[in-house]
Structure formats: C-alpha cells, structure tokens
Coordinates of N, CA, C and O in Angstrom, one line a residue:
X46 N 12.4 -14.1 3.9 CA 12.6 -14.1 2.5 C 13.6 -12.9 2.1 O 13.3 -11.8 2.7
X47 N 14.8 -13.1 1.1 CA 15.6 -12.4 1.0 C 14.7 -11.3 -0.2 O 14.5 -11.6 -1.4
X48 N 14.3 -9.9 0.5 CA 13.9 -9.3 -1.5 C 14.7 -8.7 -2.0 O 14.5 -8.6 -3.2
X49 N 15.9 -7.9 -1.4 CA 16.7 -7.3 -2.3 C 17.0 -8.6 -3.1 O 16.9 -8.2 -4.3
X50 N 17.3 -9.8 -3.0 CA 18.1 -10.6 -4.1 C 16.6 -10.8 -5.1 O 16.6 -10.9 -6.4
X51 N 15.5 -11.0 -4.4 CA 14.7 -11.3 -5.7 C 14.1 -10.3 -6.5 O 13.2 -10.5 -7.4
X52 N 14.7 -8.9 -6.1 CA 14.1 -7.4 -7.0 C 15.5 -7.7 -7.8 O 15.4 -7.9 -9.0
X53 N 16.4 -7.8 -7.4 CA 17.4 -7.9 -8.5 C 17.7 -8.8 -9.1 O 18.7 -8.8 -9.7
X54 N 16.8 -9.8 -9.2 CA 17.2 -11.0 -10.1 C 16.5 -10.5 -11.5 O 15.5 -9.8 -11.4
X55 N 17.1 -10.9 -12.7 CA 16.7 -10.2 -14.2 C 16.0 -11.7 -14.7 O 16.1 -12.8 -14.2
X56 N 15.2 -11.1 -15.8 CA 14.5 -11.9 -16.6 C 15.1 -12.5 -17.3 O 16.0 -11.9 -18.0
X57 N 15.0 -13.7 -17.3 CA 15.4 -14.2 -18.8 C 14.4 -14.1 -19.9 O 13.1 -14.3 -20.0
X58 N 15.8 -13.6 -21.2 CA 14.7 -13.2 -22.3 C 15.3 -13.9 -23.8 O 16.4 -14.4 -23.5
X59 N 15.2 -13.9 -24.7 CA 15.9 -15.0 -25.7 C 16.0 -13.6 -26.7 O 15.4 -12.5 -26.5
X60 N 16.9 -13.7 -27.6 CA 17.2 -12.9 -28.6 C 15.9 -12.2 -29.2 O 16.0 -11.0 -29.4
X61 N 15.1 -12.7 -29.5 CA 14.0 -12.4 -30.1 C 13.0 -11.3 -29.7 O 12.6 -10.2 -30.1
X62 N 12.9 -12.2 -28.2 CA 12.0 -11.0 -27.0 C 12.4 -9.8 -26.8 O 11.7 -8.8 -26.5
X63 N 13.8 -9.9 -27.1 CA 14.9 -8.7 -26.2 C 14.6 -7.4 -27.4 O 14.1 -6.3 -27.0
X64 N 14.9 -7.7 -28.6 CA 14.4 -7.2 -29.7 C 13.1 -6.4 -29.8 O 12.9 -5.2 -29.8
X65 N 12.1 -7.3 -29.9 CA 11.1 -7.2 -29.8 C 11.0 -5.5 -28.2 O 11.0 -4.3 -28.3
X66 N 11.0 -6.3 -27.0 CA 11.1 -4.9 -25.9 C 11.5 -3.8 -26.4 O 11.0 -2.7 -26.3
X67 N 12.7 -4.1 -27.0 CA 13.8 -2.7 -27.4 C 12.9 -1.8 -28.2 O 12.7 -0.6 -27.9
X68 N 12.2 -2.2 -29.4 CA 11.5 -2.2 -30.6 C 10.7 -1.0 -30.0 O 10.7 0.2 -30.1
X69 N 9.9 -2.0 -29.1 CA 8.6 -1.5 -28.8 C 9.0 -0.1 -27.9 O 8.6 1.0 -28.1
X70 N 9.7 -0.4 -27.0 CA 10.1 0.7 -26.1 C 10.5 2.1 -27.0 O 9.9 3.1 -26.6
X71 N 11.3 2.1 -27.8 CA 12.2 3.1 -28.3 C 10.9 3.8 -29.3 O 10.9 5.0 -29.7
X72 N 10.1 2.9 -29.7 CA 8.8 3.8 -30.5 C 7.8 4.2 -29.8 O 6.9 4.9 -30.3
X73 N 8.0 3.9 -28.5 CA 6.7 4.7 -28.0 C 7.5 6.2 -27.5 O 7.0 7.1 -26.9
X74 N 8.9 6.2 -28.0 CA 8.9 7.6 -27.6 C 9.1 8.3 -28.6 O 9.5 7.5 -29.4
X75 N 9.0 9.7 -29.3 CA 8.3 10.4 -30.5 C 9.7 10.4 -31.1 O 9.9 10.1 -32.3
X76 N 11.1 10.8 -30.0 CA 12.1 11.0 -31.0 C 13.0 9.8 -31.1 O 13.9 9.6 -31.9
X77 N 12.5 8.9 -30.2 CA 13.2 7.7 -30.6 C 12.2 6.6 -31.9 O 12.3 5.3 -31.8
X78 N 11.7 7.0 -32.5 CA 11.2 6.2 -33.3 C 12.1 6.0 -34.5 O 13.0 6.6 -35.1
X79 N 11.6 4.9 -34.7 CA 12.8 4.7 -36.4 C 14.0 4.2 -36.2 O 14.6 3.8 -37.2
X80 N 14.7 4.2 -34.9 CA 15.8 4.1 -35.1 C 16.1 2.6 -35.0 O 15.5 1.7 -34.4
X81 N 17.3 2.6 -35.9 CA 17.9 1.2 -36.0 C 19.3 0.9 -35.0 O 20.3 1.6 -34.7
X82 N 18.9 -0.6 -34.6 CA 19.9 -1.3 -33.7 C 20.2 -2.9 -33.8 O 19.5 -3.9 -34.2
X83 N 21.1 -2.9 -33.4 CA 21.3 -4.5 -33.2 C 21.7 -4.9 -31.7 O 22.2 -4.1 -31.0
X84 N 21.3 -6.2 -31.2 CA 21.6 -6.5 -30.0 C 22.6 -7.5 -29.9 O 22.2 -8.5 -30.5
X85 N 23.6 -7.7 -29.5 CA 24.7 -7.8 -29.2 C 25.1 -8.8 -28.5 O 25.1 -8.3 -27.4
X86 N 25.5 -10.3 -28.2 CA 25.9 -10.6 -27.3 C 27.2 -10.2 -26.9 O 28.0 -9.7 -27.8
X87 N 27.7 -10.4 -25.4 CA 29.0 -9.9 -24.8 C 29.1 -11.3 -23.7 O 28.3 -12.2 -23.5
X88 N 30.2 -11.1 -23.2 CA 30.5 -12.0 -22.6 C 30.1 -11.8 -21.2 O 30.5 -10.6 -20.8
X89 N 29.6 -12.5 -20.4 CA 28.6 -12.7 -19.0 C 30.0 -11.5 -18.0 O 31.3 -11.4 -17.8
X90 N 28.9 -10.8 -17.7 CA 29.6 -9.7 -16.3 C 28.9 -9.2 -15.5 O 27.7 -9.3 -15.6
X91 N 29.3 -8.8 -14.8 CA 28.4 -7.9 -13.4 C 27.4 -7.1 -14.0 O 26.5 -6.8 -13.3
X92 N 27.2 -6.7 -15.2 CA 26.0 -6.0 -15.6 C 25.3 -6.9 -16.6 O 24.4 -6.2 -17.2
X93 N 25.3 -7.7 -16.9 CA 24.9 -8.4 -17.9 C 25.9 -9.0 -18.9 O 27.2 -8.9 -18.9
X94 N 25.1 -9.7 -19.7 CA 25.4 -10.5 -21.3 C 24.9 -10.3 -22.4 O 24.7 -11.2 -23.1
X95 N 24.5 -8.9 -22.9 CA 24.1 -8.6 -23.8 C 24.1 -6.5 -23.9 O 24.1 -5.8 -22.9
X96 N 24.1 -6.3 -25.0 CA 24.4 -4.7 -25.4 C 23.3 -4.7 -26.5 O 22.8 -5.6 -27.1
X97 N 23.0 -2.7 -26.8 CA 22.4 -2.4 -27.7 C 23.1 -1.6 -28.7 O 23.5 -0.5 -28.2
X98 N 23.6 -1.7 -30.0 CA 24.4 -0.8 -30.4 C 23.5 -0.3 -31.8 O 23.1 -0.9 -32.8
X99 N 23.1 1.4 -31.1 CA 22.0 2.4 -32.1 C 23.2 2.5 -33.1 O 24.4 2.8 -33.1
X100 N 22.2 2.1 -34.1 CA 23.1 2.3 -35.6 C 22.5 3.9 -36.6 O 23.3 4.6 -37.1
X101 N 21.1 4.1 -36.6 CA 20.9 5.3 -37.1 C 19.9 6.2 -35.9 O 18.8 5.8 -35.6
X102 N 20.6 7.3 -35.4 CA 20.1 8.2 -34.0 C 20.4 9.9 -34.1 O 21.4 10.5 -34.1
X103 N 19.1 10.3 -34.1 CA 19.6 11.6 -34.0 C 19.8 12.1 -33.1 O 19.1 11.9 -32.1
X104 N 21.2 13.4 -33.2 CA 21.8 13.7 -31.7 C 20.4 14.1 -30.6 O 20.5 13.5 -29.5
X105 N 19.3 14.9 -30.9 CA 18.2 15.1 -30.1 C 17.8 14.0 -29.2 O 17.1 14.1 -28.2
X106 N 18.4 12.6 -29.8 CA 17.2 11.4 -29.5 C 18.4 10.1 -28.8 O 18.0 8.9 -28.5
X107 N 19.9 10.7 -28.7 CA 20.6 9.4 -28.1 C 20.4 9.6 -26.5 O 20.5 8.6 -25.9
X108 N 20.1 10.8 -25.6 CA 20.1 10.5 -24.1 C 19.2 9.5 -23.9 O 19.2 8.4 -23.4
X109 N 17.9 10.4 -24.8 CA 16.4 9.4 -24.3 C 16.6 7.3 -24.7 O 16.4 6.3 -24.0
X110 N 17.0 7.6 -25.6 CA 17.2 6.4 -26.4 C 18.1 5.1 -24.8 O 17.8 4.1 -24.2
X111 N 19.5 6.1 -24.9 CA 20.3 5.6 -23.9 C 19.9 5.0 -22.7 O 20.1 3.8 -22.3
X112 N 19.1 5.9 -22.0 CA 17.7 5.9 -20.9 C 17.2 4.5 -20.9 O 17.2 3.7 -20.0
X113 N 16.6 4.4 -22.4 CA 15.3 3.3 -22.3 C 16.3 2.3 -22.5 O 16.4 1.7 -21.4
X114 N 17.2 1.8 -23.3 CA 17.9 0.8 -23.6 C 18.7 0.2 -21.9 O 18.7 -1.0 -21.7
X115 N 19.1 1.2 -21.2 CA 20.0 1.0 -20.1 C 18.0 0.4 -19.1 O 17.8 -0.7 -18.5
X116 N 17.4 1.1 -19.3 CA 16.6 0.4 -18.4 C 16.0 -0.9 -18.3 O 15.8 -1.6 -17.3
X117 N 15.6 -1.5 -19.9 CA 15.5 -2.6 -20.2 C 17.1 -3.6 -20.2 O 17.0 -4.8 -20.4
X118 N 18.3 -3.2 -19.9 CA 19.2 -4.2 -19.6 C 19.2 -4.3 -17.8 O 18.9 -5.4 -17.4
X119 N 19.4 -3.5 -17.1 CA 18.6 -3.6 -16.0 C 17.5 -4.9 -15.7 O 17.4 -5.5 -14.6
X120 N 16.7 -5.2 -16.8 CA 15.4 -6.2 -16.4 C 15.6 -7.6 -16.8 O 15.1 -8.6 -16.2
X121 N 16.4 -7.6 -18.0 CA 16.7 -8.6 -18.6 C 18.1 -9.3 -18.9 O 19.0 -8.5 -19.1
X122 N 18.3 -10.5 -18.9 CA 19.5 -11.2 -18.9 C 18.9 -11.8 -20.5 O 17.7 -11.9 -20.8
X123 N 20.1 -12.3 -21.2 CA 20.2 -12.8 -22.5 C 19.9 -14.5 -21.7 O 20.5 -14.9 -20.8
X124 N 19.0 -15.1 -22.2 CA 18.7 -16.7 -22.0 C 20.1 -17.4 -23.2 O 20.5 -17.0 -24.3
X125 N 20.4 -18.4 -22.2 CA 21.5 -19.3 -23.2 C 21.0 -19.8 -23.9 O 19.8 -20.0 -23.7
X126 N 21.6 -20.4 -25.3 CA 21.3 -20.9 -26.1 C 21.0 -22.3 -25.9 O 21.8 -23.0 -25.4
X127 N 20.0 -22.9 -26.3 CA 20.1 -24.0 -26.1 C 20.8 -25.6 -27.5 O 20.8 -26.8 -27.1

C-alpha cells in the first residue's frame, strides 16, 4: 500500500464546510477571534483550488491566523460543484 500518496490525499469539503473549519479554527485562538474572511475559489494547482482572504486582522494576529488558514488548506480540497 502506497501511504505517502494516501497521507497526502486532501478532503473534500464544499464551500460551506470549508467556512464553517476556518470559523471555528481561527476562534479557538484568543487573537484570532472576530476576524472576518471570505473563501475564495481559484483555479485548480499544485496547492489547491481554493484561498482565504482576512478582511479585518490585527497586525498581532495575521502570523497566527496565516498558520491556521495554511494548515487547513493542506487538508482540504474545494468539492466541485455539482
């Protein structure tokens, strides 16, 4: 069984879910709370099909922020539309 290909294969997740993750992730940390974003589709590439773009962030809170957002694209692929 090949596992490096199946540790790297990403979830599929639908617009909603993706949201929802980002949501939850970014409030469980104290300085990322509150902040507003939109999720993005982009066109399919070696890192994905989808982006987070922080709309209101304070300078203290964009590394952390950056961190969790890059880690959740890492896990998840945008599901096509049906």
């Amino acid at each position: 069984m090949d596992f490096d290909r199946y540790l790297a294969a990403k979830t599929l997740a639908t617009l909603d879910e993706l949201r929802l993750r980002v949501t939850f992730a970014l409030d469980r940390h104290p300085l990322c709370r509150g902040i507003e974003f939109d999720i993005v589709r982009m066109p399919r590439n070696r890192k994905g099909n989808w982006t987070v773009t922080l709309q209101t962030i304070a300078p203290d809170a964009l590394w952390e922020a950056s961190d969790i957002v890059a880690d959740i694209q890492e896990a998840y692929e945008l599901a096509a539309a049906a």
